[in-house]
mmCIF file of C-alpha atoms in Angstrom:
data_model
loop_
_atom_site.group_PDB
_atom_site.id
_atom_site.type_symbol
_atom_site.label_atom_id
_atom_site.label_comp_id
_atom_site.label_asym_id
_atom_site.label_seq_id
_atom_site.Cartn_x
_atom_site.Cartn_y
_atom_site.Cartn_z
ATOM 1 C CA UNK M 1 3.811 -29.185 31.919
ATOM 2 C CA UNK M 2 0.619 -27.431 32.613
ATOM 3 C CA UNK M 3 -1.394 -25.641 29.460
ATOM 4 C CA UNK M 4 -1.213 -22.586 30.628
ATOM 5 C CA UNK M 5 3.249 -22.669 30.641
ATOM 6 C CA UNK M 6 3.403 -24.449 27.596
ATOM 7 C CA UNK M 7 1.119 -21.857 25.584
ATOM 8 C CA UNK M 8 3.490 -19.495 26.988
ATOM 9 C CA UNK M 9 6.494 -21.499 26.056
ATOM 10 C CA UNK M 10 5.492 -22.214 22.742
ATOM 11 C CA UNK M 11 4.309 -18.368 21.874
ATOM 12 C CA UNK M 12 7.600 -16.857 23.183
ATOM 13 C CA UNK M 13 9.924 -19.409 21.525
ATOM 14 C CA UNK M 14 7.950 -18.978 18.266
ATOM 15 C CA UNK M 15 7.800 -15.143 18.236
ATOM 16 C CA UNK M 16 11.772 -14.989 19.298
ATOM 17 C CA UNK M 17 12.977 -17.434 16.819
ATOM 18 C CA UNK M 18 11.350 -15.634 13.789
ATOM 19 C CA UNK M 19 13.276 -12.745 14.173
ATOM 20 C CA UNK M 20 16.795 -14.246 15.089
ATOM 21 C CA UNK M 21 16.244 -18.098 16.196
ATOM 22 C CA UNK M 22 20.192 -18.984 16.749
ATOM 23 C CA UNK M 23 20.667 -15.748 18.885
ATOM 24 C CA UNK M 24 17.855 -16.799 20.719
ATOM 25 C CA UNK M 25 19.460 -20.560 21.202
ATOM 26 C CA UNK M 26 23.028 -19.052 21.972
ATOM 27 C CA UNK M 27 21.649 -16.803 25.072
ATOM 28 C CA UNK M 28 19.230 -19.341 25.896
ATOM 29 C CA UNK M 29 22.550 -22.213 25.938
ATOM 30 C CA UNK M 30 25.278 -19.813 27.587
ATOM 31 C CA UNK M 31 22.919 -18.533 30.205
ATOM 32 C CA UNK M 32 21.669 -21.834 31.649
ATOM 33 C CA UNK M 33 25.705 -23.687 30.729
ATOM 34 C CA UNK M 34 27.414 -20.835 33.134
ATOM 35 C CA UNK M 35 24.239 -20.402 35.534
ATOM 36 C CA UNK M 36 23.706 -16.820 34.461
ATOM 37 C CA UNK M 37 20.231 -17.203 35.673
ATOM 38 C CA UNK M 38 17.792 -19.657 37.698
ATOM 39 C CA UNK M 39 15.244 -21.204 35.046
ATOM 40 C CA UNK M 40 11.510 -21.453 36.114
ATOM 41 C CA UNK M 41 10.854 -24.849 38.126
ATOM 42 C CA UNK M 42 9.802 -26.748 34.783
ATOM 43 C CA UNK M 43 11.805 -25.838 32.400
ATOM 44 C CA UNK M 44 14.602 -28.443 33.002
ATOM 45 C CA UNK M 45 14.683 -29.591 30.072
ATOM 46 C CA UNK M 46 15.904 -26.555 28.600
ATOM 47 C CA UNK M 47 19.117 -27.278 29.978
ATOM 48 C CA UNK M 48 19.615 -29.193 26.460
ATOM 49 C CA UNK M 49 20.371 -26.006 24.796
ATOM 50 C CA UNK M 50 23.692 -25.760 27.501
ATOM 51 C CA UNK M 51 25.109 -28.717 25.434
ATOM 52 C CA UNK M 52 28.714 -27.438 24.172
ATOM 53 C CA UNK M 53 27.401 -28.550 20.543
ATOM 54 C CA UNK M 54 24.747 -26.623 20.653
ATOM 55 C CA UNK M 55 26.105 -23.732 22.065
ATOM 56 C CA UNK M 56 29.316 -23.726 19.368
ATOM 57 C CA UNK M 57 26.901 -24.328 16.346
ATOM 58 C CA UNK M 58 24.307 -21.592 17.359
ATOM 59 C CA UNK M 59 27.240 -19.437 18.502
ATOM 60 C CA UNK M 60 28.619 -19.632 15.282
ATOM 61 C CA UNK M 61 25.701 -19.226 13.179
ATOM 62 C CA UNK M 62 24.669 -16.274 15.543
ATOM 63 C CA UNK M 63 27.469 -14.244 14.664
ATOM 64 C CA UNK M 64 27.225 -14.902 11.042
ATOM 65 C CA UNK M 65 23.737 -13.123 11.193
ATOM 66 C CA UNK M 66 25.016 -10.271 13.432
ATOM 67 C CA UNK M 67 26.702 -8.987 10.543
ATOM 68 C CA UNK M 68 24.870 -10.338 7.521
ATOM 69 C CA UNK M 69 21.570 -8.499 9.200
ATOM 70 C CA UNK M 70 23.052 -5.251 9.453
ATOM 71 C CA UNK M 71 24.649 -5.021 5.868
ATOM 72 C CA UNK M 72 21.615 -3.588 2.583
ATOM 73 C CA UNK M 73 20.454 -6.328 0.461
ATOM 74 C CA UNK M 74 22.605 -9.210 2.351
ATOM 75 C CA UNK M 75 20.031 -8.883 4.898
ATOM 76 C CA UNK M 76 17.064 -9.656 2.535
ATOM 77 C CA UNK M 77 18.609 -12.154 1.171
ATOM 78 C CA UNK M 78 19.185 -13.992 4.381
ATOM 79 C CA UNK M 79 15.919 -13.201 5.756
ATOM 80 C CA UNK M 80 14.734 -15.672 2.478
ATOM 81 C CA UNK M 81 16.640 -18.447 3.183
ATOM 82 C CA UNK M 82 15.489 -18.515 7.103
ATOM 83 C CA UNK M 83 11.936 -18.314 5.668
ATOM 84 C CA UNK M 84 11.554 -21.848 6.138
ATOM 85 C CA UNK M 85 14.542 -22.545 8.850
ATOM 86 C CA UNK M 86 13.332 -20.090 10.997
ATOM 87 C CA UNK M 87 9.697 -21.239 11.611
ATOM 88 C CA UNK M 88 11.207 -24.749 11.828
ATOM 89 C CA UNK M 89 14.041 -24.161 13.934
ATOM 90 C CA UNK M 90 10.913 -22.737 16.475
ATOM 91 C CA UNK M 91 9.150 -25.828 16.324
ATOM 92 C CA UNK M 92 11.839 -27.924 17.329
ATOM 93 C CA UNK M 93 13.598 -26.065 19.991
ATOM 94 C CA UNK M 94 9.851 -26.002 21.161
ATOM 95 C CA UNK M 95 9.300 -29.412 20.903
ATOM 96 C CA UNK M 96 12.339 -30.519 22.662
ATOM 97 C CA UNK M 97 12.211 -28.269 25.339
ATOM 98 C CA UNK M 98 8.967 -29.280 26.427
ATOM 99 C CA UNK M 99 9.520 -32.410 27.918
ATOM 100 C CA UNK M 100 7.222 -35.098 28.161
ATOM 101 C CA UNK M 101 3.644 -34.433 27.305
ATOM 102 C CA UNK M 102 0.702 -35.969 24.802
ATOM 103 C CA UNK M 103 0.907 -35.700 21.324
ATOM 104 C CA UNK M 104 -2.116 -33.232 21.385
ATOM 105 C CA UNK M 105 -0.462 -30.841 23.105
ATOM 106 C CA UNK M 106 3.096 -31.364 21.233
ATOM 107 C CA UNK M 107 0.841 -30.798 18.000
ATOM 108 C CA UNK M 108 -0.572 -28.118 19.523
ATOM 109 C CA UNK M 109 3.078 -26.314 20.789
ATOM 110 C CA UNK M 110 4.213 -26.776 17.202
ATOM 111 C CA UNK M 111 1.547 -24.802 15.710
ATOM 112 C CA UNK M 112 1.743 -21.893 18.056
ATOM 113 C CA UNK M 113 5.480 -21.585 17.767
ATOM 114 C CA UNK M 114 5.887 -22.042 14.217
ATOM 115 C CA UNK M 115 2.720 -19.337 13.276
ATOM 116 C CA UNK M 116 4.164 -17.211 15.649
ATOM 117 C CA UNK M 117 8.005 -17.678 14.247
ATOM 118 C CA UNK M 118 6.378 -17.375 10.567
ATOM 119 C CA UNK M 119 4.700 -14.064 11.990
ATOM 120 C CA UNK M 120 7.076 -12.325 13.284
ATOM 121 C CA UNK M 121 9.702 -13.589 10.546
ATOM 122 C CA UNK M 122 7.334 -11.787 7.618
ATOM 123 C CA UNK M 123 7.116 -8.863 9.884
ATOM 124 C CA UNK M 124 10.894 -8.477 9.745
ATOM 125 C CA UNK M 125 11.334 -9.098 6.059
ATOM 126 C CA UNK M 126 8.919 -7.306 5.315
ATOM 127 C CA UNK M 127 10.306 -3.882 7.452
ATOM 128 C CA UNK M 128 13.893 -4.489 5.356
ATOM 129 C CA UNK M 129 12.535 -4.491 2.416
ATOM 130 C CA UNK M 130 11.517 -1.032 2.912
ATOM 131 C CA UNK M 131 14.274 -0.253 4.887
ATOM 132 C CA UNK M 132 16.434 -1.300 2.126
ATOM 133 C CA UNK M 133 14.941 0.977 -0.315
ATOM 134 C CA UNK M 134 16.323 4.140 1.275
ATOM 135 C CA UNK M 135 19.340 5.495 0.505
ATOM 136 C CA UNK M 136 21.219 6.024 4.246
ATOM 137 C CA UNK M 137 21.936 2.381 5.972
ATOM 138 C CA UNK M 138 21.251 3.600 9.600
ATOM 139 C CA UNK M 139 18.008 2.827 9.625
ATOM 140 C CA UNK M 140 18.702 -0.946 8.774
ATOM 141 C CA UNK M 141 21.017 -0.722 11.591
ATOM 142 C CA UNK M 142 19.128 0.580 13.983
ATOM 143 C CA UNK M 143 16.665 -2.110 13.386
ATOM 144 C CA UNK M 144 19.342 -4.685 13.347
ATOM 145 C CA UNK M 145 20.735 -3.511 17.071
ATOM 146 C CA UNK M 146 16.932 -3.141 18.272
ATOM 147 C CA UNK M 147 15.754 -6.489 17.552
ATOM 148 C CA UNK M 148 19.078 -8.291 18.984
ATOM 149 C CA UNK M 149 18.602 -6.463 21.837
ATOM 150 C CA UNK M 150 15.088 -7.389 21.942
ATOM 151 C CA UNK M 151 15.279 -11.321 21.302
ATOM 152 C CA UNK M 152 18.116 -11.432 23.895
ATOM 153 C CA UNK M 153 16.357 -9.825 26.524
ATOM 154 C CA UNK M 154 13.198 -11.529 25.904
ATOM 155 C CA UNK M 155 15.055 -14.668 25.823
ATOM 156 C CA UNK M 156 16.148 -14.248 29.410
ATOM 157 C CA UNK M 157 12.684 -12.586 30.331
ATOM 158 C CA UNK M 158 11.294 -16.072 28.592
ATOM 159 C CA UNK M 159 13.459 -18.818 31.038
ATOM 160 C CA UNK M 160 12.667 -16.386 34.078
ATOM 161 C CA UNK M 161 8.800 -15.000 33.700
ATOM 162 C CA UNK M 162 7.627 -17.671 30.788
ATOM 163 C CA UNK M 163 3.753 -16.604 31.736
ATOM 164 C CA UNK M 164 4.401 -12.866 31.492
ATOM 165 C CA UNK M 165 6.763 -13.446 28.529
ATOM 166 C CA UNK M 166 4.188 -15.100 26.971
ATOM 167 C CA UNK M 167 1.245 -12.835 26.829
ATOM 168 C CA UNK M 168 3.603 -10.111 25.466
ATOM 169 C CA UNK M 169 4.396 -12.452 22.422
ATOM 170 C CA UNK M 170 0.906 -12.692 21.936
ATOM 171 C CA UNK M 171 0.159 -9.310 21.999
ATOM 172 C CA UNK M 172 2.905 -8.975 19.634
ATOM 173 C CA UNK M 173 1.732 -11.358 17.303
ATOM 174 C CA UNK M 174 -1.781 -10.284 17.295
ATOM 175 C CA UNK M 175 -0.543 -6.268 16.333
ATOM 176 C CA UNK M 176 1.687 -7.909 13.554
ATOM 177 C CA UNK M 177 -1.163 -9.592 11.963
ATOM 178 C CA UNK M 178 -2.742 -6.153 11.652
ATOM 179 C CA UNK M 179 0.552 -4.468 10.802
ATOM 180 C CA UNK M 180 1.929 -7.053 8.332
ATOM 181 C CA UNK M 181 -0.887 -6.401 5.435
ATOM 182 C CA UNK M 182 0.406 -2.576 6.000
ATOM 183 C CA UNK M 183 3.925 -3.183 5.627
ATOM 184 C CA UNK M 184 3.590 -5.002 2.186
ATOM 185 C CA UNK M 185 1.565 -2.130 0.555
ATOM 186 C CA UNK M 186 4.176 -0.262 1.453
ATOM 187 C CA UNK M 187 6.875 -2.975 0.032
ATOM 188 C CA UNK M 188 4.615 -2.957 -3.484
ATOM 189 C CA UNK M 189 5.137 1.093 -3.143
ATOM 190 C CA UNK M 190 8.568 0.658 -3.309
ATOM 191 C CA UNK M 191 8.406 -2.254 -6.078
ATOM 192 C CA UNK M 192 6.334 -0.130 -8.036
ATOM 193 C CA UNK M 193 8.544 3.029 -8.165
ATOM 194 C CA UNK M 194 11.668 1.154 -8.440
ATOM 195 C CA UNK M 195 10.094 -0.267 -11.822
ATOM 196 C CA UNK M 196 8.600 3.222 -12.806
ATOM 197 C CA UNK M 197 12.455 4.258 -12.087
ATOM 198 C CA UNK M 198 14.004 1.515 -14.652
ATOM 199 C CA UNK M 199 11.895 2.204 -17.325
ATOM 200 C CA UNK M 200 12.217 5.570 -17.233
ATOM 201 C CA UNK M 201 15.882 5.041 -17.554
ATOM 202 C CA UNK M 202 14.979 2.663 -19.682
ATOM 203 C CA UNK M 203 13.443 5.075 -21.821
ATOM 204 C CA UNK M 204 15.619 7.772 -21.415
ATOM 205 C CA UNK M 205 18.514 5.626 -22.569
ATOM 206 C CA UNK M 206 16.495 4.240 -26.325
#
């Protein structure tokens, strides 16, 4: 695999896994089992994601998250136990799509798909949390829906156009990194008046 495609590779896996790795898996394994789509000449070795196992397991777990990520609070709390499985998850669907190459360059696709995994991953907790805080659930529905449909079609977009696919991610990634020190001042905003809140009821109540 040339550089160039397995930078790609490694930035779109990374970047799709953090925000919903086993959806990711599940297209990725029903598209190439059923022939949905044509992949790009060397990514072959994709085809291990069409194993039934793999399919039933991600499947499985997929629509576990469907509906955990759209429910107040559940989501959070899944969102921190995929804090680790997430970024990991990247690395080795990375890793074993890749094929054969040196162990520079596997050490080097690991990196870029488990920052970018761990990047987008604190992007998304990081948006619930704040979602969370308000009162109406649409909005953490909305955001549910968009980012399914988002690492689904980029999933597909990432088998077909890996090099355009690619520099997307890393566009993405690069915004996040600027967005991400945003979103957590606003997620110590709403810390800070949910505490001013409890001790003022707190208070009220001595």
């Amino acid at each position: 695999m040339n550089p160039l495609l397995l930078l790609s590779t490694s930035l779109g896996l990374g970047t799709l896994a953090g925000v919903n790795l086993y959806l990711a898996m599940c297209v990725a394994g029903v598209a190439i089992r059923f022939d949905l789509l044509h992949l790009h000449g060397k990514f072959q070795n994709f085809e291990i994601l069409a194993n039934p196992w793999i399919i039933g397991v991600s499947g499985a777990m997929c629509a576990v998250e469907l509906v955990a990520d759209k429910i107040p609070g559940l989501d959070s709390a899944w969102d921190a136990v995929h804090a680790v499985i997430r970024p990991i998850g990247a690395i080795a669907v990375s890793l074993g799509s890749l094929g054969t190459v040196s162990t520079e360059w596997s050490v080097l696709a690991a990196l870029l798909a488990g920052t970018a995994s761990a990047t987008t991953h604190t992007a998304k907790m990081g948006t619930r949390l704040v979602a969370n805080a308000s009162p109406e659930p649409v909005s953490n529905v909305v955001l549910s829906v968009t980012e399914d449909a988002a690492v689904a079609t980029g999933t597909i977009f990432l088998l077909k156009y890996p090099y355009v696919t690619g520099g997307v991610c890393l566009a993405v990634v690069i915004a996040l990194w600027m967005l991400i020190p945003r979103i957590f001042r606003k997620v110590g905003g709403v810390f800070k008046a949910l505490k001013n809140r409890f001790s003022r009821a707190s208070e009220t109540t001595n």
